[in-house]
mmCIF file of C-alpha atoms in Angstrom:
data_model
loop_
_atom_site.group_PDB
_atom_site.id
_atom_site.type_symbol
_atom_site.label_atom_id
_atom_site.label_comp_id
_atom_site.label_asym_id
_atom_site.label_seq_id
_atom_site.Cartn_x
_atom_site.Cartn_y
_atom_site.Cartn_z
ATOM 1 C CA MET A 1 136.592 112.328 163.437
ATOM 2 C CA THR A 2 137.221 112.787 159.711
ATOM 3 C CA LYS A 3 137.452 109.039 159.329
ATOM 4 C CA HIS A 4 133.955 108.636 160.880
ATOM 5 C CA LEU A 5 132.597 111.454 158.723
ATOM 6 C CA PHE A 6 134.068 109.816 155.623
ATOM 7 C CA LEU A 7 132.559 106.413 156.568
ATOM 8 C CA ALA A 8 129.158 107.989 157.224
ATOM 9 C CA ALA A 9 129.237 109.786 153.856
ATOM 10 C CA ALA A 10 130.286 106.559 152.111
ATOM 11 C CA ALA A 11 127.407 104.691 153.793
ATOM 12 C CA VAL A 12 124.898 107.347 152.677
ATOM 13 C CA LEU A 13 126.181 107.156 149.104
ATOM 14 C CA ALA A 14 126.041 103.359 149.152
ATOM 15 C CA LEU A 15 122.442 103.409 150.378
ATOM 16 C CA ALA A 16 121.474 106.028 147.803
ATOM 17 C CA ALA A 17 122.749 103.710 145.088
ATOM 18 C CA CYS A 18 120.319 101.033 146.275
ATOM 19 C CA GLN A 19 117.376 102.463 144.373
ATOM 20 C CA PRO A 20 114.884 99.783 143.306
ATOM 21 C CA VAL A 21 115.463 98.675 139.754
ATOM 22 C CA GLN A 22 112.445 99.135 137.476
ATOM 23 C CA GLN A 23 111.823 95.730 136.012
ATOM 24 C CA GLN A 24 110.262 95.422 132.616
ATOM 25 C CA PRO A 25 107.054 93.372 132.607
ATOM 26 C CA GLN A 26 107.572 89.767 131.628
ATOM 27 C CA LEU A 27 106.127 89.078 128.171
ATOM 28 C CA GLY A 28 104.154 86.026 127.182
ATOM 29 C CA PRO A 29 104.464 84.128 123.881
ATOM 30 C CA ASP A 30 101.934 86.519 122.322
ATOM 31 C CA GLY A 31 104.172 89.505 123.104
ATOM 32 C CA ASN A 32 101.761 90.921 125.682
ATOM 33 C CA PRO A 33 102.735 91.456 129.314
ATOM 34 C CA ILE A 34 101.941 88.511 131.560
ATOM 35 C CA PRO A 35 99.394 89.700 134.129
ATOM 36 C CA VAL A 36 100.591 89.996 137.699
ATOM 37 C CA ALA A 37 98.335 88.209 140.147
ATOM 38 C CA TYR A 38 96.117 90.598 142.068
ATOM 39 C CA ARG A 39 95.963 90.101 145.828
ATOM 40 C CA ILE A 40 92.776 91.215 147.584
ATOM 41 C CA THR A 41 93.678 93.084 150.768
ATOM 42 C CA PRO A 42 91.353 93.605 153.742
ATOM 43 C CA ARG A 43 90.828 97.175 152.499
ATOM 44 C CA ASP A 44 89.906 95.871 149.033
ATOM 45 C CA GLN A 45 87.362 93.508 150.589
ATOM 46 C CA VAL A 46 85.517 96.536 151.933
ATOM 47 C CA GLU A 47 85.905 98.634 148.786
ATOM 48 C CA ILE A 48 85.287 96.106 145.983
ATOM 49 C CA PRO A 49 81.462 96.208 146.086
ATOM 50 C CA ASN A 50 81.377 99.998 145.740
ATOM 51 C CA ARG A 51 84.121 100.037 143.081
ATOM 52 C CA ILE A 52 82.230 97.540 140.935
ATOM 53 C CA LEU A 53 78.938 99.372 141.542
ATOM 54 C CA THR A 54 80.506 102.680 140.475
ATOM 55 C CA GLU A 55 81.965 101.181 137.301
ATOM 56 C CA ILE A 56 78.740 99.411 136.357
ATOM 57 C CA ASN A 57 76.720 102.571 136.912
ATOM 58 C CA LEU A 58 79.148 104.576 134.754
ATOM 59 C CA LEU A 59 78.761 102.026 131.953
ATOM 60 C CA ARG A 60 74.978 102.038 132.330
ATOM 61 C CA ALA A 61 74.837 105.863 132.368
ATOM 62 C CA GLN A 62 76.839 106.010 129.135
ATOM 63 C CA SER A 63 74.086 103.912 127.550
ATOM 64 C CA GLY A 64 71.276 105.964 129.058
ATOM 65 C CA LEU A 65 70.329 103.246 131.562
ATOM 66 C CA SER A 66 69.287 103.785 135.153
ATOM 67 C CA PRO A 67 71.753 103.016 137.954
ATOM 68 C CA VAL A 68 71.667 99.867 140.061
ATOM 69 C CA VAL A 69 72.187 99.485 143.814
ATOM 70 C CA LEU A 70 73.890 96.843 145.926
ATOM 71 C CA SER A 71 71.750 93.977 147.182
ATOM 72 C CA PRO A 72 72.954 92.158 150.314
ATOM 73 C CA ALA A 73 70.939 89.065 149.324
ATOM 74 C CA LEU A 74 72.497 88.918 145.836
ATOM 75 C CA ALA A 75 75.950 89.520 147.352
ATOM 76 C CA ALA A 76 75.443 86.610 149.761
ATOM 77 C CA ALA A 77 74.316 84.343 146.906
ATOM 78 C CA SER A 78 77.313 85.465 144.823
ATOM 79 C CA THR A 79 79.789 84.854 147.631
ATOM 80 C CA ALA A 80 78.373 81.410 148.382
ATOM 81 C CA HIS A 81 78.603 80.423 144.732
ATOM 82 C CA ALA A 82 82.187 81.748 144.409
ATOM 83 C CA ARG A 83 83.158 79.494 147.335
ATOM 84 C CA ASP A 84 81.333 76.563 145.784
ATOM 85 C CA MET A 85 82.988 77.053 142.375
ATOM 86 C CA ALA A 86 86.390 77.076 144.095
ATOM 87 C CA ALA A 87 85.502 73.858 145.947
ATOM 88 C CA GLN A 88 84.435 72.270 142.642
ATOM 89 C CA ASN A 89 87.465 73.787 140.875
ATOM 90 C CA ARG A 90 85.394 74.904 137.905
ATOM 91 C CA ALA A 91 83.594 78.048 136.878
ATOM 92 C CA TRP A 92 80.039 77.134 136.057
ATOM 93 C CA HIS A 93 76.537 78.158 137.031
ATOM 94 C CA PHE A 94 75.506 75.019 138.909
ATOM 95 C CA GLY A 95 76.182 74.498 142.585
ATOM 96 C CA SER A 96 77.643 71.289 143.951
ATOM 97 C CA ASP A 97 74.160 70.627 145.352
ATOM 98 C CA GLY A 98 72.612 71.012 141.888
ATOM 99 C CA SER A 99 71.379 74.539 142.600
ATOM 100 C CA SER A 100 70.869 77.098 139.858
ATOM 101 C CA PRO A 101 71.453 80.858 140.138
ATOM 102 C CA LEU A 102 67.681 81.246 140.720
ATOM 103 C CA ASP A 103 67.775 78.693 143.552
ATOM 104 C CA ARG A 104 70.698 80.445 145.247
ATOM 105 C CA ALA A 105 69.171 83.920 144.966
ATOM 106 C CA ALA A 106 65.953 82.661 146.576
ATOM 107 C CA ARG A 107 67.900 80.725 149.237
ATOM 108 C CA PHE A 108 69.586 83.954 150.313
ATOM 109 C CA GLY A 109 66.333 85.890 150.470
ATOM 110 C CA TYR A 110 66.282 87.706 147.149
ATOM 111 C CA THR A 111 62.644 88.424 146.292
ATOM 112 C CA GLY A 112 63.189 90.258 142.999
ATOM 113 C CA ARG A 113 63.620 88.747 139.537
ATOM 114 C CA LEU A 114 67.099 87.372 138.882
ATOM 115 C CA ILE A 115 68.242 88.628 135.484
ATOM 116 C CA GLY A 116 71.481 86.700 135.320
ATOM 117 C CA GLU A 117 74.743 85.568 136.847
ATOM 118 C CA ASN A 118 78.221 86.307 135.506
ATOM 119 C CA ILE A 119 81.130 84.150 136.658
ATOM 120 C CA SER A 120 84.886 84.201 136.227
ATOM 121 C CA GLU A 121 88.000 82.296 137.252
ATOM 122 C CA THR A 122 90.985 84.631 137.017
ATOM 123 C CA TYR A 123 93.977 86.244 138.682
ATOM 124 C CA GLU A 124 92.766 89.743 137.804
ATOM 125 C CA ASN A 125 90.978 92.371 139.851
ATOM 126 C CA GLU A 126 87.270 93.135 139.711
ATOM 127 C CA ILE A 127 87.623 95.959 137.166
ATOM 128 C CA ALA A 128 89.598 93.788 134.718
ATOM 129 C CA THR A 129 86.987 91.061 135.242
ATOM 130 C CA LEU A 130 84.156 93.523 134.581
ATOM 131 C CA SER A 131 85.975 94.641 131.430
ATOM 132 C CA ALA A 132 86.162 91.022 130.234
ATOM 133 C CA TRP A 133 82.444 90.553 130.956
ATOM 134 C CA MET A 134 81.677 93.689 128.936
ATOM 135 C CA GLN A 135 83.491 92.262 125.921
ATOM 136 C CA THR A 136 81.222 89.215 125.673
ATOM 137 C CA ARG A 137 77.645 89.702 124.531
ATOM 138 C CA ASP A 138 75.935 87.321 126.970
ATOM 139 C CA THR A 139 77.646 88.669 130.090
ATOM 140 C CA ARG A 140 77.410 92.289 128.889
ATOM 141 C CA ASP A 141 73.660 91.853 128.342
ATOM 142 C CA VAL A 142 73.231 90.773 131.971
ATOM 143 C CA ILE A 143 75.014 93.904 133.237
ATOM 144 C CA MET A 144 73.314 96.239 130.770
ATOM 145 C CA ASP A 145 69.786 94.841 131.051
ATOM 146 C CA PRO A 146 67.458 97.875 131.099
ATOM 147 C CA SER A 147 65.304 96.303 133.820
ATOM 148 C CA ALA A 148 68.231 95.775 136.217
ATOM 149 C CA LEU A 149 67.789 97.343 139.647
ATOM 150 C CA GLU A 150 70.296 95.557 141.891
ATOM 151 C CA ILE A 151 73.618 93.731 141.838
ATOM 152 C CA GLY A 152 75.560 91.525 144.204
ATOM 153 C CA ILE A 153 79.248 90.784 143.821
ATOM 154 C CA GLY A 154 81.020 87.904 145.545
ATOM 155 C CA TRP A 155 84.434 86.317 145.322
ATOM 156 C CA LEU A 156 86.832 83.859 146.823
ATOM 157 C CA GLN A 157 90.592 84.201 146.521
ATOM 158 C CA GLU A 158 92.646 81.049 146.895
ATOM 159 C CA PRO A 159 96.149 80.995 148.441
ATOM 160 C CA SER A 160 97.471 80.684 144.850
ATOM 161 C CA ASN A 161 95.846 84.118 144.215
ATOM 162 C CA LYS A 162 93.274 82.650 141.814
ATOM 163 C CA ILE A 163 90.002 84.534 142.236
ATOM 164 C CA TRP A 164 86.537 83.136 141.641
ATOM 165 C CA TRP A 165 84.187 86.056 140.836
ATOM 166 C CA VAL A 166 80.379 85.958 140.752
ATOM 167 C CA LEU A 167 78.109 88.878 139.840
ATOM 168 C CA ASN A 168 74.357 88.463 140.198
ATOM 169 C CA VAL A 169 72.031 91.042 138.642
ATOM 170 C CA GLY A 170 68.397 91.383 139.598
ATOM 171 C CA GLY A 171 65.429 93.488 138.600
#
């Protein structure tokens, strides 16, 4: 009996010693941590549009701008273009069929005025991508346009975890 008790106690101690080791982030040549690829889960797929909407509206409120709402038509145009950019393997504003952002918005039933389209090819989540867009004047101006009323976010994540992001803003 004592032998079994001793073995059980030894097993518990051995398992307790198996705590996960905290690994330090791997650093790149610039000394900054190398980003870990973000994987979009089914839950994220549902939550991403509202997370990006919330963040954009916070940024707009800080500048005294009115909030925007989600547009299903702009989201459909954004998603279609994210898929097309992945198929073309390049982030640019022209579709493989020669379409422009205006063409795609109209094709998906958007009847408002398209203000602009922001695109990205990254391994980062939507908030990091929004942060990068806010650091560049042209893409920030699209998001912060005072006449903006609606947004649509779309993406495609490849098996390699690369994400193609598209944000369309309309007024």
